[in-house]
CSV table of C-alpha atoms and ligand atoms in Angstrom, one decimal:
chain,number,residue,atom,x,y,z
A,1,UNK,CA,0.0,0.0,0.0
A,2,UNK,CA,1.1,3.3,-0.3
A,3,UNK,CA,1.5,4.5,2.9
A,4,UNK,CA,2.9,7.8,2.0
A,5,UNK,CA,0.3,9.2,0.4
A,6,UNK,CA,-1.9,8.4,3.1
A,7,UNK,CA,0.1,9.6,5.4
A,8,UNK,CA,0.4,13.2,3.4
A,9,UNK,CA,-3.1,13.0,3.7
A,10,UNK,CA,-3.9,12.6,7.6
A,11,UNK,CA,-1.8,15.5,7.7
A,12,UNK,CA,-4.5,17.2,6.0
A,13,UNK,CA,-6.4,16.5,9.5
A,14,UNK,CA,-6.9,18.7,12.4
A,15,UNK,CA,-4.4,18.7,15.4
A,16,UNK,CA,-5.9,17.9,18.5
A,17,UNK,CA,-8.3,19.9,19.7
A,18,UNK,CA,-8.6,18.9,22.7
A,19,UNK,CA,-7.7,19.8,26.0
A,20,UNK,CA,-7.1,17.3,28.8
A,21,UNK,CA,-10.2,17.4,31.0
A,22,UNK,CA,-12.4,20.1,29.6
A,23,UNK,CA,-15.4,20.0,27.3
A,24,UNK,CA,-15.0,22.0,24.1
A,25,UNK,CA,-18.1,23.4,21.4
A,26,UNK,CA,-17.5,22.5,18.4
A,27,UNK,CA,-16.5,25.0,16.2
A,28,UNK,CA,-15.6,25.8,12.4
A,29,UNK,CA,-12.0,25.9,12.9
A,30,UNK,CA,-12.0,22.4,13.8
A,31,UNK,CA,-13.2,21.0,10.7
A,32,UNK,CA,-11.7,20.7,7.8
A,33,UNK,CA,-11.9,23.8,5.3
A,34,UNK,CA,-14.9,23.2,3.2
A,35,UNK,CA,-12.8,23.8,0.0
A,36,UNK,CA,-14.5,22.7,-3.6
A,37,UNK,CA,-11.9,19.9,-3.9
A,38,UNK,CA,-12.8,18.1,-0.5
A,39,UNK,CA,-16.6,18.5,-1.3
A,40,UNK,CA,-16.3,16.5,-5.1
A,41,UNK,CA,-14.1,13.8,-3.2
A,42,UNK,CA,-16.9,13.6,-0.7
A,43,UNK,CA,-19.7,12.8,-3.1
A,44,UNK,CA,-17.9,10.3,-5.0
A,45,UNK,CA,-16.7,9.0,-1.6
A,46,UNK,CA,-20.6,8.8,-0.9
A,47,UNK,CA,-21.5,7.1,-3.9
A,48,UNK,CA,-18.5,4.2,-2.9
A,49,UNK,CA,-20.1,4.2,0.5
A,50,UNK,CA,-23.4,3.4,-0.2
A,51,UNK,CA,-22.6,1.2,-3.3
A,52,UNK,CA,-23.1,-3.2,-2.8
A,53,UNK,CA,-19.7,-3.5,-5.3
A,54,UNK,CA,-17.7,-3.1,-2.2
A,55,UNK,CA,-19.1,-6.5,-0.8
A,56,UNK,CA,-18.3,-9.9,-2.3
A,57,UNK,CA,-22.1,-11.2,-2.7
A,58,UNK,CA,-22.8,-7.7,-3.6
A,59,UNK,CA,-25.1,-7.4,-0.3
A,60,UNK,CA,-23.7,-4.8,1.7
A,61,UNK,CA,-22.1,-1.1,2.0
A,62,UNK,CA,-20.6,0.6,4.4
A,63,UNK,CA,-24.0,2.3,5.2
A,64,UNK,CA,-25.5,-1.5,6.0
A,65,UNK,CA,-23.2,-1.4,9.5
A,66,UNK,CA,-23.0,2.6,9.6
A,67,UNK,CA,-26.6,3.3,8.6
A,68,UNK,CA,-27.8,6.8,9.0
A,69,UNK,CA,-31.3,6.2,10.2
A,70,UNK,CA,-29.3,4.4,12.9
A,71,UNK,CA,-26.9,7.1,14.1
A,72,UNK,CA,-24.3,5.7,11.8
A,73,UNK,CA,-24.3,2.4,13.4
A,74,UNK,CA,-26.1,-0.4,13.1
A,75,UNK,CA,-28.2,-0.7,16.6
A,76,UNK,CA,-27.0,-4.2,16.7
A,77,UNK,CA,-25.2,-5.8,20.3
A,78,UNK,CA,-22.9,-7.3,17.9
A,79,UNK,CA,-22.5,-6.0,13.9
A,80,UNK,CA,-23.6,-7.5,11.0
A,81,UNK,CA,-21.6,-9.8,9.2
A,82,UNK,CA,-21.1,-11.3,5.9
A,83,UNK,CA,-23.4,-14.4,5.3
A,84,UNK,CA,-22.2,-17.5,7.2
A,85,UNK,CA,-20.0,-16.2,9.5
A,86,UNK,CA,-20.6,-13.9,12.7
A,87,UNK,CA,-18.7,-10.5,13.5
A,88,UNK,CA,-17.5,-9.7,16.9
A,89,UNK,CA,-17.9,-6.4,17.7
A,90,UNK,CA,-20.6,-3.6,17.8
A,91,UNK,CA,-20.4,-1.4,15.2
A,92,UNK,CA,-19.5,2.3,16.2
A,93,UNK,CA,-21.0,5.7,14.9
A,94,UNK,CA,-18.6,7.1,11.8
A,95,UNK,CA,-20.2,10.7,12.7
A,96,UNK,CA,-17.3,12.8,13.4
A,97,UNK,CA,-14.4,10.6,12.7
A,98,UNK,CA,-12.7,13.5,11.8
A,99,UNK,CA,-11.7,14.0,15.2
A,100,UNK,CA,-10.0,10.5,15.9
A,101,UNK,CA,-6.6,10.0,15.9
A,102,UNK,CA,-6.8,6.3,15.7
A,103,UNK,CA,-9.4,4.1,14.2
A,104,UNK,CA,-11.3,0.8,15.4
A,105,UNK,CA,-11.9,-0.2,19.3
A,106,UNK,CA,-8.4,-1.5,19.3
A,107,UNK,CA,-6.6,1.4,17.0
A,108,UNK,CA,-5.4,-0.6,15.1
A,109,UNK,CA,-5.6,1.6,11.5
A,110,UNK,CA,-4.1,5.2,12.1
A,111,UNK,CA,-5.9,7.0,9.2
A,112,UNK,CA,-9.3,7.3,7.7
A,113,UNK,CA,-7.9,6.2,4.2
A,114,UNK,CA,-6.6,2.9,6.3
A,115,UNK,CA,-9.4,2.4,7.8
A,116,UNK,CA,-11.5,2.0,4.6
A,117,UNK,CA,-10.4,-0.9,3.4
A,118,UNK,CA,-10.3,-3.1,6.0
A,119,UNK,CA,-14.1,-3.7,6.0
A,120,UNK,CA,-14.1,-4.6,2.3
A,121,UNK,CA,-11.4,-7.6,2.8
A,122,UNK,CA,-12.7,-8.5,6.1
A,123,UNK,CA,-13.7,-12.1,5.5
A,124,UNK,CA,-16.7,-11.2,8.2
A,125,UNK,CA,-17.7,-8.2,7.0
A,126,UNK,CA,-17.9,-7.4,3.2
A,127,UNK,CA,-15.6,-10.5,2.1
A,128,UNK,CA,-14.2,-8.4,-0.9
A,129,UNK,CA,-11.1,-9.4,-2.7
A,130,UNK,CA,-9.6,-6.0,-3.3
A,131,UNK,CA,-8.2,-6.4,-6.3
A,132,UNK,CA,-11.0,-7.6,-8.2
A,133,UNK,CA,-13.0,-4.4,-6.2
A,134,UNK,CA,-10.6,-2.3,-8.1
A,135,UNK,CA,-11.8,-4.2,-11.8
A,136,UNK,CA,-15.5,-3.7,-11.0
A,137,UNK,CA,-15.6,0.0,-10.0
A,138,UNK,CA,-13.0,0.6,-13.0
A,139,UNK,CA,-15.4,-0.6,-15.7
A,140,UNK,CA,-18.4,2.0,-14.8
A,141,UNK,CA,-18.0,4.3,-16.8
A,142,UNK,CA,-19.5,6.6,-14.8
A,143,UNK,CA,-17.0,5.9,-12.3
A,144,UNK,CA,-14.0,6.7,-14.6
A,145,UNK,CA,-15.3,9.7,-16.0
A,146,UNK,CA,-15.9,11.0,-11.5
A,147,UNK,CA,-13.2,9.8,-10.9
A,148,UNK,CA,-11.3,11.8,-13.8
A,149,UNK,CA,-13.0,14.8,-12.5
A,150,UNK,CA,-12.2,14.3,-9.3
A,151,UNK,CA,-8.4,13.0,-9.6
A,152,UNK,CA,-7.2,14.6,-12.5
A,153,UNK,CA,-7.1,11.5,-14.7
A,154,UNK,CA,-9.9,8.8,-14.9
A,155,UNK,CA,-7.2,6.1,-12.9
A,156,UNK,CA,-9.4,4.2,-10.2
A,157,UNK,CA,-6.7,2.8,-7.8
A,158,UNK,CA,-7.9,1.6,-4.2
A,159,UNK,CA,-6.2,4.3,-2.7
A,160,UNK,CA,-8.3,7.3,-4.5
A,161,UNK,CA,-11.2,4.5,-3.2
A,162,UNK,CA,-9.7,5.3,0.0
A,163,UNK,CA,-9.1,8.9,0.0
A,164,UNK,CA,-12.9,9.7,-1.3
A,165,UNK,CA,-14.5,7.1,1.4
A,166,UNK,CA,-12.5,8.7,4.0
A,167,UNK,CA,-13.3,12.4,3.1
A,168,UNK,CA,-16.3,11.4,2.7
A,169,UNK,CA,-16.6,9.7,5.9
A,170,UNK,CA,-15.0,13.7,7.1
A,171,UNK,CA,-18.4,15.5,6.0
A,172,UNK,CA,-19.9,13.7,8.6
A,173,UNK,CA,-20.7,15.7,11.8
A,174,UNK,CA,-22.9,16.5,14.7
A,175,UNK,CA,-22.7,20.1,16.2
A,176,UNK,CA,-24.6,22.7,17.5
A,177,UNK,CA,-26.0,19.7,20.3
A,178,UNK,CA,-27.5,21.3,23.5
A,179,UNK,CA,-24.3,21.1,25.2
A,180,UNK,CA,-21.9,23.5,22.5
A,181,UNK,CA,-24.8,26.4,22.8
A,182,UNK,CA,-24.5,25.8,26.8
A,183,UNK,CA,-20.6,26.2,26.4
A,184,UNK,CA,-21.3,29.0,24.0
A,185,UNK,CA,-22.8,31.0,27.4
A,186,UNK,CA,-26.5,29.7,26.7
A,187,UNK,CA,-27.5,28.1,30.8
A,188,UNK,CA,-30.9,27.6,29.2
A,189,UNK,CA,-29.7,25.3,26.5
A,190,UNK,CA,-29.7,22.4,28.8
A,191,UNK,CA,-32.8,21.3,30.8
A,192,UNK,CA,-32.5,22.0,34.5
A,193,UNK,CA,-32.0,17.8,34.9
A,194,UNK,CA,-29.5,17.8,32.4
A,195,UNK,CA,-27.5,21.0,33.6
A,196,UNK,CA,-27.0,19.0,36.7
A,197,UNK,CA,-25.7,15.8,34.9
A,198,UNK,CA,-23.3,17.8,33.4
A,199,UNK,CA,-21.8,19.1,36.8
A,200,UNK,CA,-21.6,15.6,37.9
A,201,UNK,CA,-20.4,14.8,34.6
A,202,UNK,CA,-17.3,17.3,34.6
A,203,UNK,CA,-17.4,16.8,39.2
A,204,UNK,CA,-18.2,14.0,40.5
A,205,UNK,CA,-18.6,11.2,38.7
A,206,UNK,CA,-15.6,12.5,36.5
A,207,UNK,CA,-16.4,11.2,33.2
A,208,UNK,CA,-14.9,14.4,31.7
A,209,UNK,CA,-11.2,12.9,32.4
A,210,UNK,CA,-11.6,10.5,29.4
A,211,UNK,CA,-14.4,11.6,27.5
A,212,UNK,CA,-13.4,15.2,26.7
A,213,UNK,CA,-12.4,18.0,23.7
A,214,UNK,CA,-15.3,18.7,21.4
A,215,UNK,CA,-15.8,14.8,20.5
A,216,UNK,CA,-15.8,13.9,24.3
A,217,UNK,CA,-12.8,11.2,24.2
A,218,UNK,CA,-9.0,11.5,24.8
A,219,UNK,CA,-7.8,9.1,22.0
A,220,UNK,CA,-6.6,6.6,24.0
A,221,UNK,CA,-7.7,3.3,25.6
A,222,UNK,CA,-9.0,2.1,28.7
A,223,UNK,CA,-9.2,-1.0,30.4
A,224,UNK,CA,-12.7,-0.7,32.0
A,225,UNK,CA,-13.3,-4.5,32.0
A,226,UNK,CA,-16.6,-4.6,30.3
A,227,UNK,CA,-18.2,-8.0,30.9
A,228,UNK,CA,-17.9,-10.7,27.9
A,229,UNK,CA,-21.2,-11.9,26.6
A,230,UNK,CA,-21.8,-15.6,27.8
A,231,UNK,CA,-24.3,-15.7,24.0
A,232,UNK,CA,-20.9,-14.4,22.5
A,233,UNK,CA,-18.7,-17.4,23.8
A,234,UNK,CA,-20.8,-20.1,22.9
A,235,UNK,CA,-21.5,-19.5,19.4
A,236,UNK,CA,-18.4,-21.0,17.2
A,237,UNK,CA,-18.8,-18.7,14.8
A,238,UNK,CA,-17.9,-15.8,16.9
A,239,UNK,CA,-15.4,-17.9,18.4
A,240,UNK,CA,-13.9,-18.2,14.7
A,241,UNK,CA,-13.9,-14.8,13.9
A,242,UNK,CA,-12.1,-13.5,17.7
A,243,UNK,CA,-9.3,-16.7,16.9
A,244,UNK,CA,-8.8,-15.4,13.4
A,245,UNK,CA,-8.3,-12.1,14.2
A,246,UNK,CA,-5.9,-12.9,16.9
A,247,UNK,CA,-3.9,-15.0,14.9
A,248,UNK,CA,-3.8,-12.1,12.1
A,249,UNK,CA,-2.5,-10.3,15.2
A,250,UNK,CA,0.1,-13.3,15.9
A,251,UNK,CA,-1.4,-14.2,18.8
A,252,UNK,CA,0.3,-17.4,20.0
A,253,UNK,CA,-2.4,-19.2,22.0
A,254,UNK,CA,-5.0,-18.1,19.4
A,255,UNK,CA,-6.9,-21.4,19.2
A,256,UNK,CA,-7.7,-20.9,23.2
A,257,UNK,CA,-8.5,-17.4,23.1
A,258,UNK,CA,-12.2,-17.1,24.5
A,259,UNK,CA,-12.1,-13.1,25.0
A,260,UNK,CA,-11.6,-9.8,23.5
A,261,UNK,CA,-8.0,-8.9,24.3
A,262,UNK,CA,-8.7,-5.0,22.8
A,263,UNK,CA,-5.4,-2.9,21.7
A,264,UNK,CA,-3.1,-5.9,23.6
A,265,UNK,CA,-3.5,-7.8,20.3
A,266,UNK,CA,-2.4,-4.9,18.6
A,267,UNK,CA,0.5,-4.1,20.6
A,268,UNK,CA,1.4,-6.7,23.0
A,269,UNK,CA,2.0,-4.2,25.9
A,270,UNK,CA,0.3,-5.8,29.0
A,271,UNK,CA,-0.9,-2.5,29.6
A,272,UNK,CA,-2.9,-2.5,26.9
A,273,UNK,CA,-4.5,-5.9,28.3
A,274,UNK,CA,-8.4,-5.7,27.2
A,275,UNK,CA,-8.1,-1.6,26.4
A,276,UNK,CA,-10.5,-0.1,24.4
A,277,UNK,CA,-10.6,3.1,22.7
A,278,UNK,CA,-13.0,5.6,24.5
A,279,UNK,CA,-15.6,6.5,21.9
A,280,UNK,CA,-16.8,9.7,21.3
A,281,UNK,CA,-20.3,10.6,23.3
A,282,UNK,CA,-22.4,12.7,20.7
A,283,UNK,CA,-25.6,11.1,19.3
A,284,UNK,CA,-24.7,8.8,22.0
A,285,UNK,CA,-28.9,7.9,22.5
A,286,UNK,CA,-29.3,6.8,18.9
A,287,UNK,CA,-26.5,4.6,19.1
A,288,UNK,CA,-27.2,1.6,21.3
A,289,UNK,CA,-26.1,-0.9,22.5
A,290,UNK,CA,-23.0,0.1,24.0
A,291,UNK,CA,-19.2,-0.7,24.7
A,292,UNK,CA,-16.9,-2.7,22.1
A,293,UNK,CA,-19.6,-6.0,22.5
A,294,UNK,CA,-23.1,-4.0,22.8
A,295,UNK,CA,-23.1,-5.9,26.2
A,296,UNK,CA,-25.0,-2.5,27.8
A,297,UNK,CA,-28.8,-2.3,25.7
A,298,UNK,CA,-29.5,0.8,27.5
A,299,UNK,CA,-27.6,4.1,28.8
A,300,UNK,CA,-28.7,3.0,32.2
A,301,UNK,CA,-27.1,0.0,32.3
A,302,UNK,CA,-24.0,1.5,31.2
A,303,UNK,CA,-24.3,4.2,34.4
A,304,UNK,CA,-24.7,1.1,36.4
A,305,UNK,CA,-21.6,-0.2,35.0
A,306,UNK,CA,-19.7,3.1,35.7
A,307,UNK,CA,-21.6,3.6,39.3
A,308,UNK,CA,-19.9,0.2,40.4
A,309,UNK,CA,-16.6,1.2,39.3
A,310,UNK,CA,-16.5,-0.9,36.3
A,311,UNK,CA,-15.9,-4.6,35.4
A,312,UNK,CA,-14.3,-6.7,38.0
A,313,UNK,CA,-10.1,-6.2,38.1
A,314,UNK,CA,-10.3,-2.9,36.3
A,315,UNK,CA,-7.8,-0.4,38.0
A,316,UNK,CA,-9.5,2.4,36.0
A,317,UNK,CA,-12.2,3.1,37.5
A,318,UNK,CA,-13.4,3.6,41.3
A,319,UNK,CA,-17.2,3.2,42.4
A,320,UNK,CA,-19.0,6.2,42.5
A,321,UNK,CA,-21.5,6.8,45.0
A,322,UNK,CA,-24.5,7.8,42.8
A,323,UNK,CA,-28.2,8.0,43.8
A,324,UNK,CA,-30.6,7.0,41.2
A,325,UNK,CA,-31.5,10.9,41.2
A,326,UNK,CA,-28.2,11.7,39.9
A,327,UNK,CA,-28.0,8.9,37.1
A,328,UNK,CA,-30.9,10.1,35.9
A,329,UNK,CA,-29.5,13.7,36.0
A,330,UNK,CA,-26.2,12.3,33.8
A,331,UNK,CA,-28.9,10.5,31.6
A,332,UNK,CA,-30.7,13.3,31.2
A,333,UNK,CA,-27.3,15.6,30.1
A,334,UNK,CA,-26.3,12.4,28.0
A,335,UNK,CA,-29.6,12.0,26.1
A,336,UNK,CA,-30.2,15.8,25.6
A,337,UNK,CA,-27.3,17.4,25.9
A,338,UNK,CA,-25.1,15.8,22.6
A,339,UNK,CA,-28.1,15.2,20.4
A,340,UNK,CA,-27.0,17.7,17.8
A,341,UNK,CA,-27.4,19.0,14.2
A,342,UNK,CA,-25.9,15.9,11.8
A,343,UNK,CA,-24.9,16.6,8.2
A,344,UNK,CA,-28.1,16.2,5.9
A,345,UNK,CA,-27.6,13.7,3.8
A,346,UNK,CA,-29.4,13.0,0.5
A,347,UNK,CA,-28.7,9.3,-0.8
A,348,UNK,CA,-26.4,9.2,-3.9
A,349,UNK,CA,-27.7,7.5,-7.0
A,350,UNK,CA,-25.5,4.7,-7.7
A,351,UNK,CA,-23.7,4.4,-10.6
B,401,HEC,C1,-20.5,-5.8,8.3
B,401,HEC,C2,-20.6,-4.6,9.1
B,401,HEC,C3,-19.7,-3.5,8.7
B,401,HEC,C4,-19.5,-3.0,7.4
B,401,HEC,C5,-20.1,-3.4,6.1
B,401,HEC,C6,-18.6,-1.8,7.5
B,401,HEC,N1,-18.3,-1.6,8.9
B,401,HEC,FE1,-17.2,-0.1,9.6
B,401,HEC,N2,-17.2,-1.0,11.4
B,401,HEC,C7,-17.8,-2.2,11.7
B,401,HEC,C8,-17.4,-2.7,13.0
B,401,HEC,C9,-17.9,-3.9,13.7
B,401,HEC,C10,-16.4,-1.8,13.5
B,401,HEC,C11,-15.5,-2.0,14.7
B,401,HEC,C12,-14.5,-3.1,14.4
B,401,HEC,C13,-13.4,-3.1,15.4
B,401,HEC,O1,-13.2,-2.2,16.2
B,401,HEC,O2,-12.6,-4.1,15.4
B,401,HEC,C14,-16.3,-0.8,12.4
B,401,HEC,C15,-15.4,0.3,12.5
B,401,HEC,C16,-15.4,1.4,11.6
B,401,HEC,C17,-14.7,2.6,11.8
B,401,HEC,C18,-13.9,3.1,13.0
B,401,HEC,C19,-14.7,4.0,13.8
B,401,HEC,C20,-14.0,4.3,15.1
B,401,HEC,O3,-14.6,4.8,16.0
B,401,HEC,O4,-12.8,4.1,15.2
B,401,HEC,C21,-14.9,3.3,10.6
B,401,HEC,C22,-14.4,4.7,10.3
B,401,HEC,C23,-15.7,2.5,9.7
B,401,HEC,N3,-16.0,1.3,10.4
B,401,HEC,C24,-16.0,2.8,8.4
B,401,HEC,C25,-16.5,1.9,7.5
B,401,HEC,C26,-16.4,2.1,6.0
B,401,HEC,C27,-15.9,3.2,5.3
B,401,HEC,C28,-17.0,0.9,5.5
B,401,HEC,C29,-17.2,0.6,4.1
B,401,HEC,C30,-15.9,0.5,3.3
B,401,HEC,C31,-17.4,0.1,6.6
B,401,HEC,N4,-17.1,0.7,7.8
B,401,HEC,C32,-18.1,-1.1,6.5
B,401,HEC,C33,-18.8,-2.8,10.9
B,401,HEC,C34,-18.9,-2.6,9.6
B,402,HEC,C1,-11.1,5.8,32.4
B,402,HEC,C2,-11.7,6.4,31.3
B,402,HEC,C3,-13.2,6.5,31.3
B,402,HEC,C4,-14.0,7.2,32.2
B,402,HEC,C5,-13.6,7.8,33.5
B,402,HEC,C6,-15.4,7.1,31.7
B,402,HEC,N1,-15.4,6.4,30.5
B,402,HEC,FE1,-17.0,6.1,29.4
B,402,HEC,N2,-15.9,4.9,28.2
B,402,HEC,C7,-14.5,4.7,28.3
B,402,HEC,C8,-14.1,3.6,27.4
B,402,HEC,C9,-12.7,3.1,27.1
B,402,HEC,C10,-15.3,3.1,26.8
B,402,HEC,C11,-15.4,2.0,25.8
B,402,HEC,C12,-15.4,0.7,26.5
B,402,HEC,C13,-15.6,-0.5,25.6
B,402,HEC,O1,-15.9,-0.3,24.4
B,402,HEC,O2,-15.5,-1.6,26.0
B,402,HEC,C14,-16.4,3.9,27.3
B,402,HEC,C15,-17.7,3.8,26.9
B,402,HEC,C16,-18.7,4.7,27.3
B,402,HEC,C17,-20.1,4.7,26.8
B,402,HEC,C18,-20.6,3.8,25.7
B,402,HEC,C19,-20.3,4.4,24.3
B,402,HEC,C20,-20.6,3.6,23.1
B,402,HEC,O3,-20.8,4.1,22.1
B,402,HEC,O4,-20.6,2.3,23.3
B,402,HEC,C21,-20.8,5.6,27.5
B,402,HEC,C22,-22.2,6.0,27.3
B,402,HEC,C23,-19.9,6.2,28.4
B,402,HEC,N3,-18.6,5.6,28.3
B,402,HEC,C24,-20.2,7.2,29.3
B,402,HEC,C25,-19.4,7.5,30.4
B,402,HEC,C26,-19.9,8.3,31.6
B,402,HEC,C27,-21.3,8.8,31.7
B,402,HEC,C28,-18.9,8.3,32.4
B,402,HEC,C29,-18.9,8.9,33.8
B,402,HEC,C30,-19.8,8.3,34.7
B,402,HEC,C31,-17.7,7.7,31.8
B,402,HEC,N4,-18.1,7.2,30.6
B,402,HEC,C32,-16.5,7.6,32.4
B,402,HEC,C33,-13.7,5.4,29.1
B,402,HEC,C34,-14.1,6.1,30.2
């Protein structure tokens, strides 16, 4: 792969935004400059989002798993998969990607344009065989002549597949939520309920120290010790797909492994032992379930989960002595407070 050009082109991302600890609105200046090249990358990168070519039975797009009526996700515990096998993790929002530094639970892909392509050659998830990807969406005309416009010359290369998924993917935004006009000066943008959650969000129950900046996360993982699903470890097909992975990952004692080891797999660093990226809190009601296995249905359970201090053996967390008046205070600031303004969207007409 051509990892320079991609890496010429995360530099075209933002630096960090964020600082440690404090909410941020967000602003203007922290997107990318709406310039006339970025927004005819993004509507052929919507077209290749939306289009079945990218799967191998020609079933699914990148909008089955990150469906808009569904917050960008997929509202399943665990995400689709590709027919006959089973997937093993829930599928995140991709609204405002823009602001991550590193992509998938475990981080494992450090661009957009990385990211991309790992779904369509996922044997669990669109089963493509790249190469052959490259063939189909090379002999639509239609395609050549975008992609002509778009490039410069009509070459379709899985890079430029790359480049206009992922600034595609960068169009996608939620803003202007409750809780950026309350930062903006405006008390009476939040709910008297939800005003309060977010003092015990930034006080006492201190969710602010991960899940901060303008996307509320820090970019970095945690090992919270989210329960395992019992379902999850029964069914061999799931128990395929976590072994596979890990052995991708050279994970010696692969054909044992009956849990989600998170960034360790990536990295080996026992710190890193079942850390998961913290994800980003906007649209955070329409995105259920919750955590890297959907284990949590509901955003009460997952205040439960945070009340008790987390799983069992995490050393990140510490119980927090919340009354049910108060969880309903944070769910109140959670639910109303980062439901914002996303990016309209009209579906593209596939070539
Ligand atoms: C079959 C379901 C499925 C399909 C199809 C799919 N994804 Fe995903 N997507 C997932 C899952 C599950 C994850 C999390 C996987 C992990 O962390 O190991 C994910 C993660 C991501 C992320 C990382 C988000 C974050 O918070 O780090 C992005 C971006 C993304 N997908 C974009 C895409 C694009 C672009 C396509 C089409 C090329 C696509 N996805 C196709 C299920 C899917
Ligand atoms: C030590 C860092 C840390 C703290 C403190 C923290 N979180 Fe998280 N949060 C995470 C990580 C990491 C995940 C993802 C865990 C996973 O996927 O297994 C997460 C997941 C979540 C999710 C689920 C998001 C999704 O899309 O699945 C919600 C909601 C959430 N946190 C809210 C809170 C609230 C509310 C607080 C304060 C009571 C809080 N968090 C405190 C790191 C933290």
């Amino acid at each position: 792969m051509k990892k320079i050009a991609w890496l010429l082109l995360a530099g075209l991302c933002l630096p960090a935004v964020a600082v440690a600890g404090q909410l941020a609105a967000i602003t203007d200046a922290m997107l990318p400059e709406q310039t006339p090249e970025l927004a005819a990358r993004a509507e052929l990168g919507k077209k290749l989002f939306f289009d079945r070519r990218l799967s191998g039975d020609g079933t699914m797009n990148c909008g089955t798993c990150h469906d808009p009526e569904q917050g960008y996700s997929d509202g399943m515990e665990i995400s689709l998969n590709y027919p006959t096998t089973k997937n093993w993790r829930n599928s995140p929002t991709v609204i405002n990607v823009v602001f991550h530094q590193q992509f998938f639970h475990d981080g494992r892909a450090a661009t957009l344009e990385e990211q991309a392509l790992f779904p369509m050659m996922s044997a669990f998830e669109m089963n493509q065989n790249l190469d052959f990807l490259e063939e189909e969406i090379r002999s639509v005309p239609e395609y050549v002549a975008e992609f002509k416009s778009v490039f410069g010359d009509g070459d379709v290369t899985l890079e430029r597949i790359a480049i206009a998924i992922a600034d595609f993917e960068r169009t996608l935004i939620s803003r202007d939520a409750p809780l950026d006009r309350f930062l903006d000066g405006d008390e009476t943008a939040l709910s008297p309920d939800a005003r309060q959650g977010y003092q015990l969000f930034i006080g006492k129950a201190a969710c602010v120290t991960c899940h901060y900046g303008p996307n509320l996360m820090d970019n970095r993982f945690h090992a919270l010790y989210v329960p395992e699903n019992p379902d999850h470890l029964e069914d061999p097909r799931i128990t395929a797909t976590r072994r596979f992975v890990a052995k991708l990952h050279n994970f010696e004692a692969y054909r044992t492994l009956d849990e989600d080891l998170g960034r360790y797999l990536i990295t080996k660093d026992r710190a890193d032992w079942k850390a998961f990226k913290t994800p980003t809190l906007r649209e955070i009601a329409a995105t259920a379930p919750y955590m890297h296995n959907g284990i949590f249905a509901t955003l009460d359970e997952v205040l439960d989960f945070f009340a008790a201090g987390g799983g069992a053996g995490t050393t990140a967390l510490k119980p927090l002595a919340l009354s049910p008046a108060e969880k309903s205070q944070l769910k109140a600031f959670l639910e109303e407070g980062l439901a914002g303004e996303i990016t309209p969207l009209t579906y593209p007409k596939i070539p």
